[in-house]
Amino acid sequence: MKRLASKRVVSGWLFGLGLVMACTSALAADPVRIGWIGPLTGPSADFGVPMLNGAKLAVDEINAAGGYMGRPLELIIKDDTGVPDVGLARSKELVTEKVTATVGFCNTGVAMKSLDVFQNSKTPLIVPCATGTPITEKYPAPESYIFRTSARDAIQAPFVVEDIVSRGWTKVAVFADTTAYGEAGLNDVIKALAAKNLKPAHVARFALGVKDLSSELKAAQTAGAQVIFSYTVGPENAVIARDRQALGWKVPQVGAWPLSFPFFIDGAKEAAEGALMAQTFIAEPSNERRRAFLSAYGRKYKVTRISVPMAAAQAYDTVYLLTYAVLGIRNADLSGPSVKAALENIPRIYYGVTATHQQPFTKEDKDAVSSNMLVMGMVKNGAVTFAYPEDKTKNLFVQRKK
C-alpha cells in the first residue's frame, strides 16, 4: 500500500510537468545532455555519491514520462574528486561536450575554481550542494549563469547564530578550516555575530587533515566559550568533538549542514550527540512528498539510510527545476541564454522534496533557498532529527521562498 501511494505521488509530479510523450519516442530521439559534476571519489564522496543518486533518480522518473518534447535526459557525469584543479579540467570537458546545463559541485573551493568556465561559455550551472556565499556573488546577478538550490552560508550562519543566542549562548568559539569554504563560512559567522553586537570569544583556523585540536580547544575554553561553531566539511568536525570530549569540556557543537555528514556522526560517535546544524531536509517521512522520495530512493539504491540526505534531495529537486524550466521552451532552443532565461522565469510551481518552489530564480536572484526554508537539526542516537517539535510540525508543510 505504501509503495502504491509513493507511485501515485511521483505520477502526480510528472503529470504536473506536462510530460505526456510516449516513452518509445523519447528513447528514439536525441537526448538532452545535462552535465553532472561532483566528488565520486576522495574524502567528499560521502555527499557526492548521494548527490549523483538524487539526480539520477529524478532523470529516471522524468524519462519514464517522456522527457523533454520526446527527448530523454542524459546525465554526462564527471568526477571532480573534490580537488579544484581536477574540477576545472572536468568542467572544461563538460562545456566541450556541449551540455545544455550542468548540475554540480559539493565543495566551495572546487566550484569557485570552475565558475569562469560556465560563465564565459554561457552554460547554466545549478549548484545543489556547495554553500559558500561567494559562489553566487562572483558575477552581477542579471548576467550570471550560476544558480543555486542549496542554502548559502550567508543564511545558514545567521540562522544558527539566532538559535544559539536564543538559548543564551553568547560567547562563541569559531573553528574554521583554511579552505575557501572555511574562510567564507568564518566571515559569515562573524557578520552574523556582529548583527547581534557580539564578537567571537575565540577563533581557531586549521588545515584539512588535522588530527589534534586540543590546544585550540583549551584556548577556547580559557576564553570562556559557551559553544563551538565549527565550519569545516570533512572529518575535522569529528576531531573537534572527540578532543572536546577528551578534555571533559561539556559545551555544545553547532554548525552548518556538514555536521549531518557521516564524517562527523560516525567519526565522533557519542561525542556527536546533541550537535545542532542547519538543514533544508531531514530524512523523515514528514509528508507525502518526502515519503515518496525516501521510498523511491531506498528501492532504487537498496539502502535504508542516505549518507547525506540533503545532497540527494537537493540534487533531485534541482533536476526537476531544470526540467520545469526547459519545458517552458517550446521552440526547442536549448542554447545557454535560452535556458538561463527559462530558469529565471519558471512558469509552474514545483512541489519539491526540500521546498515548494514558486519562481525560485529571477534575473536578480540566483539563490532558490531562503532562511524560512531551514530547520534546526540535532544528532540523536547517531542520526539527524528535528531539534524542536515545532520544526517537525512546520515541516509537514514544505516551505516557499520568502
Coordinates of C-alpha atoms in Angstrom, one line a residue:
M1 CA 0.0 0.0 0.0
K2 CA 2.8 2.4 0.9
R3 CA 4.6 1.6 -2.3
L4 CA 1.4 2.3 -4.3
A5 CA 1.0 5.6 -2.5
S6 CA 4.6 6.6 -3.4
K7 CA 4.0 5.8 -7.0
R8 CA 0.8 8.0 -7.0
V9 CA 2.7 10.9 -5.7
V10 CA 5.5 10.6 -8.3
S11 CA 2.9 10.2 -11.0
G12 CA 1.3 13.4 -9.8
W13 CA 4.6 15.4 -10.0
L14 CA 5.2 14.1 -13.5
F15 CA 1.6 14.9 -14.6
G16 CA 2.2 18.4 -13.3
L17 CA 5.3 18.7 -15.6
G18 CA 3.0 18.1 -18.6
L19 CA 5.2 15.2 -19.8
V20 CA 2.8 13.3 -21.9
M21 CA 5.0 12.0 -24.7
A22 CA 5.4 8.3 -25.3
C23 CA 8.4 6.6 -23.8
T24 CA 9.3 4.9 -27.1
S25 CA 9.5 8.2 -29.0
A26 CA 11.7 9.6 -26.2
L27 CA 14.1 6.8 -26.5
A28 CA 14.4 7.2 -30.3
A29 CA 15.2 11.0 -30.1
D30 CA 18.5 12.7 -29.4
P31 CA 18.9 13.1 -25.7
V32 CA 19.1 16.4 -23.8
R33 CA 22.6 16.2 -22.4
I34 CA 22.9 17.5 -18.8
G35 CA 26.3 17.8 -17.1
W36 CA 26.8 16.5 -13.6
I37 CA 30.0 17.2 -11.7
G38 CA 30.9 16.3 -8.1
P39 CA 33.2 14.2 -6.0
L40 CA 32.6 10.4 -6.6
T41 CA 36.0 9.5 -5.1
G42 CA 38.1 11.1 -2.4
P43 CA 37.0 12.4 1.0
S44 CA 34.0 14.3 -0.3
A45 CA 32.4 11.3 -2.0
D46 CA 30.2 10.9 1.1
F47 CA 28.0 13.6 -0.2
G48 CA 29.0 13.5 -3.9
V49 CA 27.5 10.0 -4.3
P50 CA 24.1 10.8 -2.9
M51 CA 24.1 14.0 -4.9
L52 CA 24.5 11.9 -8.1
N53 CA 22.0 9.3 -6.9
G54 CA 19.3 12.0 -6.3
A55 CA 19.9 13.5 -9.8
K56 CA 19.8 10.0 -11.4
L57 CA 16.5 9.2 -9.6
A58 CA 14.9 12.4 -11.0
V59 CA 16.2 11.7 -14.5
D60 CA 14.8 8.2 -14.5
E61 CA 11.4 9.5 -13.4
I62 CA 11.3 12.2 -16.0
N63 CA 12.4 9.9 -18.8
A64 CA 9.8 7.4 -17.8
A65 CA 7.2 10.1 -18.5
G66 CA 8.6 11.1 -21.9
G67 CA 11.5 13.5 -21.2
Y68 CA 11.6 16.9 -22.9
M69 CA 9.4 17.0 -26.1
G70 CA 10.0 13.3 -26.7
R71 CA 13.7 13.5 -25.9
P72 CA 15.2 11.7 -22.9
L73 CA 17.5 13.4 -20.4
E74 CA 21.1 12.1 -20.3
L75 CA 23.5 12.8 -17.5
I76 CA 27.1 13.4 -18.5
I77 CA 28.9 12.5 -15.3
K78 CA 32.3 13.9 -14.2
D79 CA 34.2 13.1 -11.0
D80 CA 35.9 16.2 -9.7
T81 CA 37.4 14.2 -6.8
G82 CA 37.0 17.2 -4.5
V83 CA 40.1 18.8 -6.0
P84 CA 39.9 22.3 -7.5
D85 CA 42.2 21.7 -10.4
V86 CA 40.6 18.4 -11.3
G87 CA 37.2 20.1 -11.2
L88 CA 38.4 22.8 -13.5
A89 CA 39.6 20.2 -16.1
R90 CA 36.3 18.2 -15.8
S91 CA 34.3 21.4 -16.2
K92 CA 36.1 22.3 -19.4
E93 CA 35.3 18.8 -20.7
L94 CA 31.6 19.3 -20.0
V95 CA 31.5 22.6 -21.9
T96 CA 33.3 21.0 -24.8
E97 CA 30.8 18.2 -24.8
K98 CA 28.1 20.9 -25.2
V99 CA 25.8 20.1 -22.3
T100 CA 22.6 22.1 -22.1
A101 CA 23.2 22.9 -18.4
T102 CA 25.2 21.4 -15.6
V103 CA 24.2 20.3 -12.1
G104 CA 27.2 20.3 -9.8
F105 CA 29.7 20.9 -7.1
C106 CA 29.8 19.8 -3.5
N107 CA 32.9 21.8 -2.5
T108 CA 33.0 25.6 -2.5
G109 CA 36.7 25.7 -3.4
V110 CA 36.2 23.4 -6.4
A111 CA 33.2 25.4 -7.6
M112 CA 35.0 28.7 -7.3
K113 CA 37.8 27.4 -9.4
S114 CA 35.4 26.5 -12.2
L115 CA 32.8 29.2 -12.3
D116 CA 34.5 31.2 -15.1
V117 CA 34.3 28.1 -17.4
F118 CA 30.5 28.1 -17.2
Q119 CA 30.0 31.9 -17.1
N120 CA 32.3 32.5 -20.1
S121 CA 30.7 29.8 -22.2
K122 CA 27.2 30.9 -21.2
T123 CA 26.4 27.4 -19.9
P124 CA 24.0 27.5 -16.9
L125 CA 25.3 25.9 -13.8
I126 CA 22.9 24.9 -10.9
V127 CA 24.7 24.2 -7.6
P128 CA 22.8 21.7 -5.4
C129 CA 25.3 21.2 -2.6
A130 CA 28.1 23.7 -2.3
T131 CA 27.1 26.5 0.1
G132 CA 29.9 29.1 0.1
T133 CA 28.3 32.5 -0.2
P134 CA 30.8 33.8 -2.9
I135 CA 29.6 31.2 -5.4
T136 CA 26.5 33.3 -6.4
E137 CA 28.2 36.6 -5.7
K138 CA 31.0 36.4 -8.2
Y139 CA 29.1 37.9 -11.1
P140 CA 26.3 40.5 -11.2
A141 CA 23.0 38.6 -10.9
P142 CA 21.4 39.8 -14.2
E143 CA 24.4 38.5 -16.2
S144 CA 25.1 35.4 -14.1
Y145 CA 24.7 31.9 -15.4
I146 CA 25.4 30.5 -11.9
F147 CA 22.3 29.3 -10.0
R148 CA 22.0 27.5 -6.6
T149 CA 19.4 25.3 -4.8
S150 CA 21.4 24.7 -1.6
A151 CA 21.3 27.1 1.4
R152 CA 24.1 29.6 1.1
D153 CA 26.2 30.1 4.2
A154 CA 25.0 33.8 4.3
I155 CA 21.6 32.4 5.5
Q156 CA 22.9 29.3 7.4
A157 CA 25.2 31.2 9.7
P158 CA 22.6 33.8 10.9
F159 CA 20.1 31.0 11.3
V160 CA 22.4 29.1 13.6
V161 CA 23.5 32.2 15.4
E162 CA 19.9 33.3 16.0
D163 CA 19.3 29.9 17.6
I164 CA 22.3 29.8 19.8
V165 CA 21.7 33.3 21.1
S166 CA 18.1 32.4 21.9
R167 CA 19.5 29.6 24.1
G168 CA 21.6 32.2 26.0
W169 CA 24.9 31.2 24.4
T170 CA 26.7 34.5 23.6
K171 CA 30.4 33.5 24.0
V172 CA 31.0 31.7 20.7
A173 CA 34.3 30.0 19.7
V174 CA 34.6 29.6 15.9
F175 CA 36.6 26.8 14.5
A176 CA 37.1 27.1 10.7
D177 CA 39.3 25.3 8.2
T178 CA 41.6 27.2 5.8
T179 CA 39.8 26.2 2.6
A180 CA 37.6 28.6 0.6
Y181 CA 34.6 27.0 2.4
G182 CA 36.0 27.6 5.8
E183 CA 37.1 31.2 5.0
A184 CA 33.7 32.2 3.6
G185 CA 31.9 30.5 6.5
L186 CA 34.0 32.2 9.1
N187 CA 33.3 35.6 7.5
D188 CA 29.5 34.8 7.5
V189 CA 29.6 33.7 11.2
I190 CA 31.5 36.9 12.2
K191 CA 28.9 39.0 10.3
A192 CA 26.0 37.1 11.9
L193 CA 27.5 37.7 15.4
A194 CA 28.1 41.3 14.7
A195 CA 24.5 41.7 13.8
K196 CA 23.8 40.6 17.4
N197 CA 26.5 43.0 18.7
L198 CA 28.8 40.1 19.5
K199 CA 32.3 39.1 18.6
P200 CA 33.8 35.6 18.6
A201 CA 35.3 34.6 22.0
H202 CA 38.0 32.7 20.2
V203 CA 38.8 31.9 16.5
A204 CA 40.7 28.8 15.5
R205 CA 42.0 28.1 12.0
F206 CA 43.3 24.8 10.8
A207 CA 44.2 22.9 7.7
L208 CA 42.3 19.9 6.4
G209 CA 43.7 16.6 7.7
V210 CA 44.5 18.0 11.2
K211 CA 44.4 15.2 13.8
D212 CA 44.6 17.1 17.1
L213 CA 42.9 20.4 18.0
S214 CA 43.1 20.0 21.8
S215 CA 45.4 23.1 22.2
E216 CA 42.9 25.3 20.3
L217 CA 40.1 23.9 22.3
K218 CA 41.9 24.7 25.6
A219 CA 42.3 28.2 24.4
A220 CA 38.6 28.5 23.6
Q221 CA 37.8 27.1 27.0
T222 CA 40.1 29.6 28.7
A223 CA 38.3 32.4 26.7
G224 CA 35.1 31.3 28.3
A225 CA 33.3 30.0 25.2
Q226 CA 29.9 28.5 25.8
V227 CA 29.5 26.9 22.4
I228 CA 31.7 25.8 19.5
F229 CA 30.6 26.9 16.0
S230 CA 32.6 24.7 13.5
Y231 CA 33.0 25.4 9.8
T232 CA 34.7 22.5 8.0
V233 CA 33.4 20.0 5.6
G234 CA 35.4 16.9 6.5
P235 CA 36.4 14.6 9.4
E236 CA 37.9 17.7 11.2
N237 CA 34.4 18.2 12.7
A238 CA 34.8 14.9 14.4
V239 CA 38.3 15.8 15.6
I240 CA 36.8 18.8 17.4
A241 CA 34.1 16.7 19.0
R242 CA 36.4 13.9 20.2
D243 CA 39.1 16.3 21.5
R244 CA 36.4 18.4 23.3
Q245 CA 35.1 15.1 24.9
A246 CA 38.6 14.1 25.9
L247 CA 39.1 17.4 27.7
G248 CA 35.9 16.8 29.6
W249 CA 34.6 20.1 28.3
K250 CA 30.8 19.9 28.1
V251 CA 29.8 22.6 25.6
P252 CA 27.6 22.1 22.6
Q253 CA 28.9 22.0 19.0
V254 CA 26.9 23.7 16.3
G255 CA 27.4 24.5 12.7
A256 CA 26.2 24.4 9.1
W257 CA 25.0 21.2 7.3
P258 CA 28.3 19.2 7.4
L259 CA 27.5 18.3 11.0
S260 CA 24.9 16.0 9.5
F261 CA 27.6 14.1 7.4
P262 CA 28.8 10.6 8.2
F263 CA 32.3 12.0 8.7
F264 CA 31.0 13.7 11.8
I265 CA 28.3 11.5 13.1
D266 CA 30.2 8.2 12.6
G267 CA 33.6 9.6 13.2
A268 CA 32.7 11.3 16.5
K269 CA 30.2 8.7 17.7
E270 CA 28.8 9.6 21.2
A271 CA 30.8 12.9 21.1
A272 CA 28.5 13.9 18.2
E273 CA 25.3 13.6 20.3
G274 CA 23.4 16.8 20.7
A275 CA 25.2 18.7 17.9
L276 CA 23.0 21.2 16.2
M277 CA 23.1 22.2 12.5
A278 CA 21.1 24.0 9.8
Q279 CA 19.1 21.7 7.5
T280 CA 16.8 22.0 4.4
F281 CA 15.7 18.4 4.6
I282 CA 15.7 15.8 7.3
A283 CA 15.2 12.2 6.2
E284 CA 11.9 11.6 8.0
P285 CA 8.6 10.9 6.1
S286 CA 7.0 14.0 7.4
N287 CA 4.8 14.5 4.4
E288 CA 3.7 12.5 1.4
R289 CA 6.3 14.1 -1.0
R290 CA 9.2 13.2 1.3
R291 CA 7.8 9.8 2.0
A292 CA 7.6 9.1 -1.7
F293 CA 11.2 10.3 -2.3
L294 CA 12.7 8.3 0.5
S295 CA 10.8 5.2 -0.6
A296 CA 11.9 5.6 -4.2
Y297 CA 15.5 6.3 -3.3
G298 CA 15.6 3.3 -1.0
R299 CA 14.2 0.9 -3.6
K300 CA 16.4 2.2 -6.4
Y301 CA 19.7 2.1 -4.4
K302 CA 18.8 -0.7 -1.9
V303 CA 19.6 1.4 1.2
T304 CA 17.7 2.1 4.4
R305 CA 19.8 5.3 5.1
I306 CA 21.0 8.0 2.8
S307 CA 24.5 9.1 3.8
V308 CA 23.8 12.8 3.3
P309 CA 20.0 13.2 2.7
M310 CA 20.2 16.9 1.9
A311 CA 22.6 16.3 -1.0
A312 CA 20.3 13.7 -2.5
A313 CA 17.1 15.6 -2.1
Q314 CA 18.5 18.9 -3.3
A315 CA 20.0 17.3 -6.4
Y316 CA 16.7 15.6 -7.1
D317 CA 14.8 18.9 -6.8
T318 CA 17.4 20.6 -9.0
V319 CA 16.9 18.2 -11.9
Y320 CA 13.2 18.7 -11.7
L321 CA 13.6 22.5 -11.6
L322 CA 15.8 22.4 -14.6
T323 CA 13.2 20.3 -16.4
Y324 CA 10.4 22.6 -15.4
A325 CA 12.4 25.5 -16.9
V326 CA 13.2 23.8 -20.2
L327 CA 9.6 22.7 -20.6
G328 CA 8.8 26.4 -21.0
I329 CA 11.0 26.5 -24.1
R330 CA 8.5 25.4 -26.8
N331 CA 10.8 26.1 -29.8
A332 CA 13.5 23.6 -28.7
D333 CA 16.1 26.3 -28.3
L334 CA 18.3 24.9 -25.6
S335 CA 21.1 27.4 -26.0
G336 CA 22.7 28.7 -22.8
P337 CA 21.0 32.1 -22.9
S338 CA 17.6 30.5 -23.6
V339 CA 18.0 28.1 -20.7
K340 CA 19.2 30.9 -18.4
A341 CA 16.1 32.9 -19.3
A342 CA 13.9 29.9 -18.7
L343 CA 15.4 29.3 -15.3
E344 CA 14.7 32.9 -14.4
N345 CA 11.0 32.5 -15.4
I346 CA 9.9 29.1 -14.5
P347 CA 6.1 29.2 -15.1
R348 CA 4.9 26.4 -12.9
I349 CA 5.0 25.8 -9.2
Y350 CA 7.2 22.8 -8.4
Y351 CA 6.1 20.9 -5.3
G352 CA 9.5 19.6 -4.3
V353 CA 11.1 17.5 -1.6
T354 CA 13.0 20.2 0.1
A355 CA 10.7 23.1 -0.7
T356 CA 7.7 24.3 -2.7
H357 CA 9.4 26.3 -5.4
Q358 CA 7.4 29.2 -6.9
Q359 CA 9.7 31.3 -9.1
P360 CA 12.9 30.1 -7.3
F361 CA 15.1 32.2 -9.5
T362 CA 14.8 35.6 -11.1
K363 CA 17.1 37.8 -13.2
E364 CA 18.1 39.5 -9.9
D365 CA 18.2 36.4 -7.6
K366 CA 20.1 33.2 -8.4
D367 CA 19.6 31.5 -4.9
A368 CA 16.5 29.4 -4.6
V369 CA 16.6 28.9 -0.8
S370 CA 15.6 31.5 1.8
S371 CA 16.1 31.2 5.5
N372 CA 12.4 30.3 6.3
M373 CA 13.1 27.0 4.5
L374 CA 15.7 26.0 7.1
V375 CA 15.1 23.9 10.2
M376 CA 17.4 23.1 13.0
G377 CA 18.6 19.5 13.0
M378 CA 20.1 17.6 16.0
V379 CA 22.2 14.5 16.3
K380 CA 20.3 12.0 18.4
N381 CA 21.1 8.3 18.7
G382 CA 23.5 8.5 15.7
A383 CA 21.1 10.1 13.3
V384 CA 19.7 13.6 12.5
T385 CA 16.3 14.5 13.7
F386 CA 14.4 17.8 14.4
A387 CA 15.8 19.8 17.2
Y388 CA 12.4 21.3 18.0
P389 CA 8.9 19.8 18.0
E390 CA 7.6 22.9 16.3
D391 CA 10.0 22.4 13.4
K392 CA 8.7 18.9 12.9
T393 CA 5.2 20.3 12.8
K394 CA 6.3 23.1 10.4
N395 CA 8.0 20.5 8.2
L396 CA 4.6 18.9 7.5
F397 CA 4.2 21.8 5.0
V398 CA 7.0 22.3 2.6
Q399 CA 8.1 26.0 2.8
R400 CA 8.1 28.5 0.0
K401 CA 10.7 31.1 -0.7
K402 CA 10.4 34.5 1.1

